[in-house]
Amino acid sequence: MSDSSSSAPVVLDVWCELQCPDCHHALADVNALRARYGDRIEVRLRHFPLEKHKHAYAAAQAAEEAIAQGGGWPYVEAVLARTGDLAKHGEKLLVEVAGELGLDAEEFDTALIDGRHLLIVDADQAEGRAIGVTGTPTYVIGGERLDGGKSQEGLRERVEEIADRLLAG
């Protein structure tokens, strides 16, 4: 997912799922990277819903609907802030968050029913598997995969080292 049509010289793919507490914690690092690099780095959220999280697949589809409506990142951040609520309330919460953000909640509900974003989510997940993603969050920058599922410690610094090298080169 990317709501920009950026031509940033560096791309950071963040393989994530919106019911994952680790992804919620990783959001602070992602936001710090976006703030530090601005338009020199494009951060793309890539979907990797895990089977252990019942509502992750629907949340990925909802994130794509948020992009279609122009509210991708704010929606993703709002859902990640409520991973516990998502586990309890499922699709109802996804639609509720859309409404809270001023998005068309009825259209979210329809999108979750008609599956219009299934192909995007499936393609992201398949690409993730193909490059060795097994958990979330996982970062890919400059062809290097960094697994953040076990610990976020030191990952932002590692991403910064790679980004700085790519920007200097």
mmCIF file of N, CA and C in Angstrom, residues 48-160:
data_model
loop_
_atom_site.group_PDB
_atom_site.id
_atom_site.type_symbol
_atom_site.label_atom_id
_atom_site.label_comp_id
_atom_site.label_asym_id
_atom_site.label_seq_id
_atom_site.Cartn_x
_atom_site.Cartn_y
_atom_site.Cartn_z
ATOM 1 N N PHE A 48 0.540 -8.584 4.893
ATOM 2 C CA PHE A 48 0.931 -9.965 5.184
ATOM 3 C C PHE A 48 0.076 -10.471 6.351
ATOM 4 N N PRO A 49 -1.240 -10.652 6.089
ATOM 5 C CA PRO A 49 -2.112 -11.123 7.171
ATOM 6 C C PRO A 49 -1.709 -12.528 7.628
ATOM 7 N N LEU A 50 -1.634 -12.691 8.930
ATOM 8 C CA LEU A 50 -1.239 -13.966 9.520
ATOM 9 C C LEU A 50 -2.490 -14.766 9.892
ATOM 10 N N GLU A 51 -2.427 -16.067 9.691
ATOM 11 C CA GLU A 51 -3.577 -16.924 9.974
ATOM 12 C C GLU A 51 -3.994 -16.877 11.437
ATOM 13 N N LYS A 52 -3.044 -16.626 12.334
ATOM 14 C CA LYS A 52 -3.367 -16.625 13.765
ATOM 15 C C LYS A 52 -4.234 -15.441 14.172
ATOM 16 N N HIS A 53 -4.347 -14.437 13.326
ATOM 17 C CA HIS A 53 -5.177 -13.277 13.621
ATOM 18 C C HIS A 53 -6.409 -13.298 12.725
ATOM 19 N N LYS A 54 -7.528 -13.589 13.331
ATOM 20 C CA LYS A 54 -8.782 -13.839 12.627
ATOM 21 C C LYS A 54 -9.237 -12.699 11.714
ATOM 22 N N HIS A 55 -8.969 -11.456 12.091
ATOM 23 C CA HIS A 55 -9.499 -10.316 11.341
ATOM 24 C C HIS A 55 -8.441 -9.595 10.506
ATOM 25 N N ALA A 56 -7.247 -10.149 10.426
ATOM 26 C CA ALA A 56 -6.151 -9.486 9.714
ATOM 27 C C ALA A 56 -6.412 -9.374 8.219
ATOM 28 N N TYR A 57 -6.996 -10.391 7.633
ATOM 29 C CA TYR A 57 -7.245 -10.372 6.192
ATOM 30 C C TYR A 57 -8.281 -9.301 5.847
ATOM 31 N N ALA A 58 -9.338 -9.215 6.633
ATOM 32 C CA ALA A 58 -10.350 -8.175 6.416
ATOM 33 C C ALA A 58 -9.737 -6.791 6.647
ATOM 34 N N ALA A 59 -8.862 -6.679 7.631
ATOM 35 C CA ALA A 59 -8.231 -5.385 7.916
ATOM 36 C C ALA A 59 -7.351 -4.938 6.750
ATOM 37 N N ALA A 60 -6.670 -5.869 6.114
ATOM 38 C CA ALA A 60 -5.851 -5.529 4.950
ATOM 39 C C ALA A 60 -6.732 -5.011 3.816
ATOM 40 N N GLN A 61 -7.863 -5.670 3.603
ATOM 41 C CA GLN A 61 -8.797 -5.205 2.570
ATOM 42 C C GLN A 61 -9.337 -3.821 2.920
ATOM 43 N N ALA A 62 -9.638 -3.600 4.184
ATOM 44 C CA ALA A 62 -10.154 -2.310 4.624
ATOM 45 C C ALA A 62 -9.099 -1.218 4.417
ATOM 46 N N ALA A 63 -7.834 -1.540 4.660
ATOM 47 C CA ALA A 63 -6.767 -0.564 4.433
ATOM 48 C C ALA A 63 -6.719 -0.157 2.965
ATOM 49 N N GLU A 64 -6.928 -1.119 2.087
ATOM 50 C CA GLU A 64 -6.948 -0.802 0.661
ATOM 51 C C GLU A 64 -8.144 0.076 0.308
ATOM 52 N N GLU A 65 -9.268 -0.144 0.958
ATOM 53 C CA GLU A 65 -10.427 0.724 0.728
ATOM 54 C C GLU A 65 -10.126 2.132 1.239
ATOM 55 N N ALA A 66 -9.408 2.222 2.352
ATOM 56 C CA ALA A 66 -9.024 3.537 2.864
ATOM 57 C C ALA A 66 -8.144 4.270 1.858
ATOM 58 N N ILE A 67 -7.235 3.557 1.222
ATOM 59 C CA ILE A 67 -6.398 4.170 0.184
ATOM 60 C C ILE A 67 -7.275 4.675 -0.951
ATOM 61 N N ALA A 68 -8.210 3.835 -1.375
ATOM 62 C CA ALA A 68 -9.107 4.214 -2.468
ATOM 63 C C ALA A 68 -9.885 5.487 -2.131
ATOM 64 N N GLN A 69 -10.155 5.680 -0.848
ATOM 65 C CA GLN A 69 -10.890 6.867 -0.412
ATOM 66 C C GLN A 69 -9.971 8.016 0.017
ATOM 67 N N GLY A 70 -8.665 7.827 -0.115
ATOM 68 C CA GLY A 70 -7.727 8.902 0.193
ATOM 69 C C GLY A 70 -7.296 9.012 1.640
ATOM 70 N N GLY A 71 -7.517 7.979 2.435
ATOM 71 C CA GLY A 71 -7.150 8.042 3.855
ATOM 72 C C GLY A 71 -6.334 6.864 4.323
ATOM 73 N N GLY A 72 -5.414 6.381 3.502
ATOM 74 C CA GLY A 72 -4.659 5.164 3.798
ATOM 75 C C GLY A 72 -3.891 5.150 5.098
ATOM 76 N N TRP A 73 -2.857 6.004 5.206
ATOM 77 C CA TRP A 73 -2.012 5.964 6.400
ATOM 78 C C TRP A 73 -2.763 6.322 7.674
ATOM 79 N N PRO A 74 -3.602 7.368 7.681
ATOM 80 C CA PRO A 74 -4.346 7.642 8.914
ATOM 81 C C PRO A 74 -5.208 6.449 9.346
ATOM 82 N N TYR A 75 -5.787 5.762 8.380
ATOM 83 C CA TYR A 75 -6.619 4.601 8.700
ATOM 84 C C TYR A 75 -5.756 3.481 9.289
ATOM 85 N N VAL A 76 -4.649 3.193 8.646
ATOM 86 C CA VAL A 76 -3.750 2.135 9.118
ATOM 87 C C VAL A 76 -3.306 2.424 10.549
ATOM 88 N N GLU A 77 -2.914 3.660 10.807
ATOM 89 C CA GLU A 77 -2.456 4.031 12.145
ATOM 90 C C GLU A 77 -3.575 3.896 13.170
ATOM 91 N N ALA A 78 -4.793 4.280 12.791
ATOM 92 C CA ALA A 78 -5.926 4.182 13.719
ATOM 93 C C ALA A 78 -6.260 2.731 14.041
ATOM 94 N N VAL A 79 -6.196 1.854 13.053
ATOM 95 C CA VAL A 79 -6.497 0.438 13.299
ATOM 96 C C VAL A 79 -5.374 -0.201 14.118
ATOM 97 N N LEU A 80 -4.120 0.108 13.781
ATOM 98 C CA LEU A 80 -3.006 -0.448 14.560
ATOM 99 C C LEU A 80 -3.055 -0.013 16.017
ATOM 100 N N ALA A 81 -3.586 1.157 16.278
ATOM 101 C CA ALA A 81 -3.710 1.639 17.659
ATOM 102 C C ALA A 81 -4.758 0.851 18.438
ATOM 103 N N ARG A 82 -5.559 0.059 17.727
ATOM 104 C CA ARG A 82 -6.653 -0.661 18.376
ATOM 105 C C ARG A 82 -6.617 -2.162 18.051
ATOM 106 N N THR A 83 -5.427 -2.749 18.048
ATOM 107 C CA THR A 83 -5.318 -4.170 17.700
ATOM 108 C C THR A 83 -6.136 -5.057 18.645
ATOM 109 N N GLY A 84 -6.171 -4.714 19.913
ATOM 110 C CA GLY A 84 -6.965 -5.491 20.870
ATOM 111 C C GLY A 84 -8.448 -5.401 20.572
ATOM 112 N N ASP A 85 -8.924 -4.204 20.249
ATOM 113 C CA ASP A 85 -10.327 -4.024 19.888
ATOM 114 C C ASP A 85 -10.666 -4.768 18.604
ATOM 115 N N LEU A 86 -9.723 -4.783 17.668
ATOM 116 C CA LEU A 86 -9.959 -5.500 16.409
ATOM 117 C C LEU A 86 -10.148 -6.987 16.680
ATOM 118 N N ALA A 87 -9.357 -7.526 17.585
ATOM 119 C CA ALA A 87 -9.499 -8.948 17.924
ATOM 120 C C ALA A 87 -10.893 -9.241 18.485
ATOM 121 N N LYS A 88 -11.450 -8.301 19.237
ATOM 122 C CA LYS A 88 -12.757 -8.510 19.867
ATOM 123 C C LYS A 88 -13.928 -8.213 18.938
ATOM 124 N N HIS A 89 -13.803 -7.163 18.118
ATOM 125 C CA HIS A 89 -14.956 -6.669 17.364
ATOM 126 C C HIS A 89 -14.892 -6.899 15.859
ATOM 127 N N GLY A 90 -13.757 -7.259 15.322
ATOM 128 C CA GLY A 90 -13.625 -7.612 13.920
ATOM 129 C C GLY A 90 -14.038 -6.527 12.940
ATOM 130 N N GLU A 91 -14.771 -6.946 11.920
ATOM 131 C CA GLU A 91 -15.128 -6.055 10.825
ATOM 132 C C GLU A 91 -15.939 -4.850 11.286
ATOM 133 N N LYS A 92 -16.705 -5.012 12.342
ATOM 134 C CA LYS A 92 -17.477 -3.884 12.877
ATOM 135 C C LYS A 92 -16.535 -2.739 13.238
ATOM 136 N N LEU A 93 -15.409 -3.054 13.863
ATOM 137 C CA LEU A 93 -14.438 -2.024 14.226
ATOM 138 C C LEU A 93 -13.830 -1.376 12.982
ATOM 139 N N LEU A 94 -13.549 -2.166 11.961
ATOM 140 C CA LEU A 94 -12.952 -1.627 10.734
ATOM 141 C C LEU A 94 -13.850 -0.568 10.099
ATOM 142 N N VAL A 95 -15.141 -0.840 10.088
ATOM 143 C CA VAL A 95 -16.116 0.099 9.527
ATOM 144 C C VAL A 95 -16.254 1.316 10.451
ATOM 145 N N GLU A 96 -16.256 1.066 11.741
ATOM 146 C CA GLU A 96 -16.370 2.147 12.727
ATOM 147 C C GLU A 96 -15.205 3.139 12.612
ATOM 148 N N VAL A 97 -13.995 2.623 12.492
ATOM 149 C CA VAL A 97 -12.813 3.483 12.367
ATOM 150 C C VAL A 97 -12.917 4.331 11.103
ATOM 151 N N ALA A 98 -13.401 3.737 10.024
ATOM 152 C CA ALA A 98 -13.579 4.496 8.780
ATOM 153 C C ALA A 98 -14.498 5.688 9.020
ATOM 154 N N GLY A 99 -15.596 5.457 9.689
ATOM 155 C CA GLY A 99 -16.530 6.533 9.985
ATOM 156 C C GLY A 99 -15.916 7.606 10.861
ATOM 157 N N GLU A 100 -15.140 7.185 11.865
ATOM 158 C CA GLU A 100 -14.481 8.140 12.759
ATOM 159 C C GLU A 100 -13.527 9.056 12.005
ATOM 160 N N LEU A 101 -12.949 8.538 10.932
ATOM 161 C CA LEU A 101 -11.986 9.319 10.154
ATOM 162 C C LEU A 101 -12.641 10.092 9.012
ATOM 163 N N GLY A 102 -13.961 10.036 8.946
ATOM 164 C CA GLY A 102 -14.666 10.772 7.899
ATOM 165 C C GLY A 102 -14.679 10.081 6.554
ATOM 166 N N LEU A 103 -14.332 8.808 6.537
ATOM 167 C CA LEU A 103 -14.395 8.033 5.300
ATOM 168 C C LEU A 103 -15.801 7.466 5.147
ATOM 169 N N ASP A 104 -16.133 6.987 3.976
ATOM 170 C CA ASP A 104 -17.458 6.439 3.692
ATOM 171 C C ASP A 104 -17.562 5.030 4.290
ATOM 172 N N ALA A 105 -18.096 4.941 5.501
ATOM 173 C CA ALA A 105 -18.173 3.669 6.224
ATOM 174 C C ALA A 105 -19.040 2.651 5.487
ATOM 175 N N GLU A 106 -20.106 3.090 4.865
ATOM 176 C CA GLU A 106 -20.962 2.161 4.109
ATOM 177 C C GLU A 106 -20.182 1.521 2.966
ATOM 178 N N GLU A 107 -19.324 2.309 2.331
ATOM 179 C CA GLU A 107 -18.520 1.772 1.228
ATOM 180 C C GLU A 107 -17.488 0.767 1.757
ATOM 181 N N PHE A 108 -16.974 0.995 2.963
ATOM 182 C CA PHE A 108 -16.071 0.023 3.597
ATOM 183 C C PHE A 108 -16.799 -1.301 3.780
ATOM 184 N N ASP A 109 -18.004 -1.215 4.319
ATOM 185 C CA ASP A 109 -18.804 -2.411 4.540
ATOM 186 C C ASP A 109 -19.023 -3.155 3.228
ATOM 187 N N THR A 110 -19.365 -2.426 2.195
ATOM 188 C CA THR A 110 -19.591 -3.032 0.876
ATOM 189 C C THR A 110 -18.301 -3.658 0.345
ATOM 190 N N ALA A 111 -17.182 -2.951 0.491
ATOM 191 C CA ALA A 111 -15.902 -3.470 0.003
ATOM 192 C C ALA A 111 -15.517 -4.767 0.700
ATOM 193 N N LEU A 112 -15.817 -4.870 1.992
ATOM 194 C CA LEU A 112 -15.500 -6.101 2.725
ATOM 195 C C LEU A 112 -16.400 -7.252 2.276
ATOM 196 N N ILE A 113 -17.597 -6.930 1.850
ATOM 197 C CA ILE A 113 -18.520 -7.959 1.368
ATOM 198 C C ILE A 113 -18.176 -8.391 -0.052
ATOM 199 N N ASP A 114 -17.931 -7.419 -0.939
ATOM 200 C CA ASP A 114 -17.727 -7.776 -2.348
ATOM 201 C C ASP A 114 -16.296 -8.188 -2.678
ATOM 202 N N GLY A 115 -15.372 -7.987 -1.756
ATOM 203 C CA GLY A 115 -14.000 -8.479 -1.948
ATOM 204 C C GLY A 115 -13.218 -7.762 -3.029
ATOM 205 N N ARG A 116 -13.527 -6.514 -3.296
ATOM 206 C CA ARG A 116 -12.875 -5.787 -4.393
ATOM 207 C C ARG A 116 -11.371 -5.609 -4.217
ATOM 208 N N HIS A 117 -10.871 -5.774 -3.006
ATOM 209 C CA HIS A 117 -9.436 -5.570 -2.767
ATOM 210 C C HIS A 117 -8.687 -6.878 -2.498
ATOM 211 N N LEU A 118 -9.355 -7.995 -2.688
ATOM 212 C CA LEU A 118 -8.737 -9.296 -2.420
ATOM 213 C C LEU A 118 -7.459 -9.519 -3.227
ATOM 214 N N LEU A 119 -7.473 -9.156 -4.485
ATOM 215 C CA LEU A 119 -6.310 -9.415 -5.333
ATOM 216 C C LEU A 119 -5.066 -8.672 -4.866
ATOM 217 N N ILE A 120 -5.243 -7.446 -4.390
ATOM 218 C CA ILE A 120 -4.101 -6.676 -3.899
ATOM 219 C C ILE A 120 -3.507 -7.341 -2.661
ATOM 220 N N VAL A 121 -4.367 -7.726 -1.738
ATOM 221 C CA VAL A 121 -3.909 -8.366 -0.502
ATOM 222 C C VAL A 121 -3.233 -9.704 -0.823
ATOM 223 N N ASP A 122 -3.858 -10.490 -1.685
ATOM 224 C CA ASP A 122 -3.283 -11.788 -2.063
ATOM 225 C C ASP A 122 -1.934 -11.630 -2.759
ATOM 226 N N ALA A 123 -1.818 -10.624 -3.633
ATOM 227 C CA ALA A 123 -0.556 -10.391 -4.340
ATOM 228 C C ALA A 123 0.548 -9.991 -3.365
ATOM 229 N N ASP A 124 0.231 -9.112 -2.424
ATOM 230 C CA ASP A 124 1.227 -8.731 -1.417
ATOM 231 C C ASP A 124 1.682 -9.944 -0.621
ATOM 232 N N GLN A 125 0.720 -10.738 -0.179
ATOM 233 C CA GLN A 125 1.059 -11.902 0.637
ATOM 234 C C GLN A 125 1.909 -12.895 -0.154
ATOM 235 N N ALA A 126 1.565 -13.120 -1.408
ATOM 236 C CA ALA A 126 2.334 -14.045 -2.241
ATOM 237 C C ALA A 126 3.755 -13.527 -2.468
ATOM 238 N N GLU A 127 3.879 -12.233 -2.723
ATOM 239 C CA GLU A 127 5.210 -11.660 -2.911
ATOM 240 C C GLU A 127 6.020 -11.768 -1.620
ATOM 241 N N GLY A 128 5.370 -11.506 -0.491
ATOM 242 C CA GLY A 128 6.053 -11.646 0.789
ATOM 243 C C GLY A 128 6.585 -13.056 0.995
ATOM 244 N N ARG A 129 5.742 -14.034 0.744
ATOM 245 C CA ARG A 129 6.194 -15.433 0.886
ATOM 246 C C ARG A 129 7.368 -15.722 -0.043
ATOM 247 N N ALA A 130 7.290 -15.209 -1.260
ATOM 248 C CA ALA A 130 8.338 -15.471 -2.246
ATOM 249 C C ALA A 130 9.695 -14.920 -1.829
ATOM 250 N N ILE A 131 9.692 -13.833 -1.063
ATOM 251 C CA ILE A 131 10.982 -13.259 -0.638
ATOM 252 C C ILE A 131 11.366 -13.685 0.779
ATOM 253 N N GLY A 132 10.580 -14.578 1.377
ATOM 254 C CA GLY A 132 10.957 -15.133 2.672
ATOM 255 C C GLY A 132 10.330 -14.491 3.887
ATOM 256 N N VAL A 133 9.310 -13.667 3.694
ATOM 257 C CA VAL A 133 8.623 -13.088 4.849
ATOM 258 C C VAL A 133 7.854 -14.205 5.543
ATOM 259 N N THR A 134 8.045 -14.314 6.847
ATOM 260 C CA THR A 134 7.325 -15.331 7.621
ATOM 261 C C THR A 134 6.518 -14.725 8.758
ATOM 262 N N GLY A 135 6.819 -13.481 9.114
ATOM 263 C CA GLY A 135 6.120 -12.816 10.207
ATOM 264 C C GLY A 135 6.146 -11.322 10.010
ATOM 265 N N THR A 136 5.459 -10.645 10.917
ATOM 266 C CA THR A 136 5.377 -9.192 10.797
ATOM 267 C C THR A 136 5.836 -8.529 12.094
ATOM 268 N N PRO A 137 6.385 -7.350 11.999
ATOM 269 C CA PRO A 137 6.720 -6.630 10.773
ATOM 270 C C PRO A 137 8.030 -7.133 10.174
ATOM 271 N N THR A 138 8.135 -7.049 8.876
ATOM 272 C CA THR A 138 9.370 -7.336 8.156
ATOM 273 C C THR A 138 9.612 -6.159 7.227
ATOM 274 N N TYR A 139 10.844 -5.696 7.178
ATOM 275 C CA TYR A 139 11.210 -4.562 6.340
ATOM 276 C C TYR A 139 12.067 -5.039 5.184
ATOM 277 N N VAL A 140 11.868 -4.433 4.023
ATOM 278 C CA VAL A 140 12.736 -4.694 2.879
ATOM 279 C C VAL A 140 13.158 -3.338 2.326
ATOM 280 N N ILE A 141 14.472 -3.129 2.300
ATOM 281 C CA ILE A 141 15.030 -1.884 1.774
ATOM 282 C C ILE A 141 16.335 -2.213 1.070
ATOM 283 N N GLY A 142 16.474 -1.714 -0.131
ATOM 284 C CA GLY A 142 17.700 -1.962 -0.888
ATOM 285 C C GLY A 142 17.990 -3.432 -1.085
ATOM 286 N N GLY A 143 16.952 -4.235 -1.210
ATOM 287 C CA GLY A 143 17.124 -5.673 -1.410
ATOM 288 C C GLY A 143 17.440 -6.452 -0.147
ATOM 289 N N GLU A 144 17.517 -5.781 0.991
ATOM 290 C CA GLU A 144 17.805 -6.465 2.255
ATOM 291 C C GLU A 144 16.521 -6.620 3.062
ATOM 292 N N ARG A 145 16.315 -7.822 3.580
ATOM 293 C CA ARG A 145 15.141 -8.114 4.405
ATOM 294 C C ARG A 145 15.546 -8.094 5.881
ATOM 295 N N LEU A 146 14.795 -7.353 6.672
ATOM 296 C CA LEU A 146 15.056 -7.246 8.107
ATOM 297 C C LEU A 146 13.801 -7.678 8.849
ATOM 298 N N ASP A 147 13.930 -8.687 9.693
ATOM 299 C CA ASP A 147 12.781 -9.233 10.413
ATOM 300 C C ASP A 147 12.625 -8.539 11.748
ATOM 301 N N GLY A 148 11.464 -7.893 11.939
ATOM 302 C CA GLY A 148 11.213 -7.204 13.194
ATOM 303 C C GLY A 148 10.231 -7.916 14.090
ATOM 304 N N GLY A 149 9.807 -9.101 13.717
ATOM 305 C CA GLY A 149 8.797 -9.812 14.487
ATOM 306 C C GLY A 149 9.233 -10.193 15.882
ATOM 307 N N LYS A 150 10.491 -10.529 16.054
ATOM 308 C CA LYS A 150 10.982 -10.945 17.368
ATOM 309 C C LYS A 150 11.381 -9.747 18.223
ATOM 310 N N SER A 151 12.014 -8.755 17.581
ATOM 311 C CA SER A 151 12.453 -7.575 18.329
ATOM 312 C C SER A 151 12.639 -6.411 17.370
ATOM 313 N N GLN A 152 12.187 -5.253 17.802
ATOM 314 C CA GLN A 152 12.371 -4.037 17.012
ATOM 315 C C GLN A 152 13.721 -3.385 17.318
ATOM 316 N N GLU A 153 14.369 -3.871 18.354
ATOM 317 C CA GLU A 153 15.599 -3.234 18.805
ATOM 318 C C GLU A 153 16.644 -3.171 17.701
ATOM 319 N N GLY A 154 17.111 -1.966 17.429
ATOM 320 C CA GLY A 154 18.164 -1.761 16.450
ATOM 321 C C GLY A 154 17.708 -1.745 15.001
ATOM 322 N N LEU A 155 16.448 -2.068 14.754
ATOM 323 C CA LEU A 155 15.999 -2.133 13.363
ATOM 324 C C LEU A 155 15.950 -0.773 12.687
ATOM 325 N N ARG A 156 15.462 0.231 13.386
ATOM 326 C CA ARG A 156 15.398 1.555 12.762
ATOM 327 C C ARG A 156 16.798 2.023 12.393
ATOM 328 N N GLU A 157 17.762 1.793 13.270
ATOM 329 C CA GLU A 157 19.135 2.196 12.989
ATOM 330 C C GLU A 157 19.665 1.450 11.770
ATOM 331 N N ARG A 158 19.334 0.182 11.663
ATOM 332 C CA ARG A 158 19.788 -0.616 10.503
ATOM 333 C C ARG A 158 19.150 -0.096 9.217
ATOM 334 N N VAL A 159 17.839 0.217 9.269
ATOM 335 C CA VAL A 159 17.162 0.781 8.101
ATOM 336 C C VAL A 159 17.803 2.115 7.727
ATOM 337 N N GLU A 160 18.111 2.936 8.722
ATOM 338 C CA GLU A 160 18.749 4.229 8.463
ATOM 339 C C GLU A 160 20.117 4.063 7.807
#
